[in-house]
Amino acid sequence: MRLRPFLAGLHAVIPEPPRPAERRLVQVVSVDLVGFTSLVEDLDAEDVALLQEHYFALVAAAGGQVEKYIGDAVLATFGLPVLRPDDAWAAVRAGLAVVESLAGLESRLGLTAGTVRARVGVHTGEVVVTWAADGT
């Protein structure tokens, strides 16, 4: 019968279903620069990008993943996609690293000490994680 080879070929065309949603305990870090709008009015566009990339890199170096950002506001997660036993500590360390590193960044940008300040929040809680079709 000719249908059998056709049906066997369909298996290769139909994608596997995505991973099912699962509950996870994650840490969420939020970073917001104080007075960002007025601050960037006086900065060059490359300096603004340097400022943002600076704390994005600190979050990533601590094991976090930047999930969303709008201007200076960043939302990063620890515990996604891989859970680590020290995710909570890593999230706190990332937040502290951002705050402590701003003085060095100010001098690099030629700004007066205390010009760049950040608000950082860390929250731990259970979330429902959904996965994309490719497993990410």
Coordinates of C-alpha atoms in Angstrom, one line a residue, residues 86-134:
D86 CA 23.6 29.2 44.7
D87 CA 21.1 31.2 42.5
A88 CA 19.8 33.3 45.4
W89 CA 23.3 34.3 46.5
A90 CA 24.3 35.0 42.9
A91 CA 21.3 37.3 42.4
V92 CA 22.2 39.3 45.6
R93 CA 25.9 39.4 44.5
A94 CA 24.8 40.7 41.1
G95 CA 22.7 43.5 42.6
L96 CA 25.5 44.5 44.9
A97 CA 28.1 44.4 42.1
V98 CA 25.9 46.8 40.1
V99 CA 25.6 49.3 43.0
E100 CA 29.3 49.0 43.9
S101 CA 30.6 49.4 40.4
L102 CA 28.9 52.7 39.6
A103 CA 31.6 54.9 41.1
G104 CA 34.2 53.4 38.7
L105 CA 31.8 53.8 35.8
E106 CA 31.2 57.5 36.7
S107 CA 34.9 58.2 36.5
R108 CA 35.2 56.4 33.2
L109 CA 32.4 58.6 31.8
G110 CA 33.8 61.8 33.3
L111 CA 30.8 62.2 35.7
T112 CA 30.8 63.7 39.2
A113 CA 30.8 61.1 42.0
G114 CA 27.3 60.2 43.0
T115 CA 25.8 61.1 39.7
V116 CA 24.9 57.6 38.8
R117 CA 22.8 55.8 41.4
A118 CA 20.9 52.5 41.1
R119 CA 17.9 51.0 42.7
V120 CA 18.1 47.2 42.9
G121 CA 15.5 44.7 44.0
V122 CA 15.9 41.0 44.5
H123 CA 12.8 38.7 44.8
T124 CA 12.6 35.0 45.2
G125 CA 9.4 33.2 44.3
E126 CA 7.7 30.4 42.4
V127 CA 6.9 30.9 38.8
V128 CA 5.4 28.8 36.0
V129 CA 7.9 28.5 33.2
T130 CA 6.8 27.9 29.7
W131 CA 9.3 26.8 27.1
A132 CA 9.6 27.7 23.4
A133 CA 9.4 25.0 20.8
D134 CA 13.2 24.7 20.7

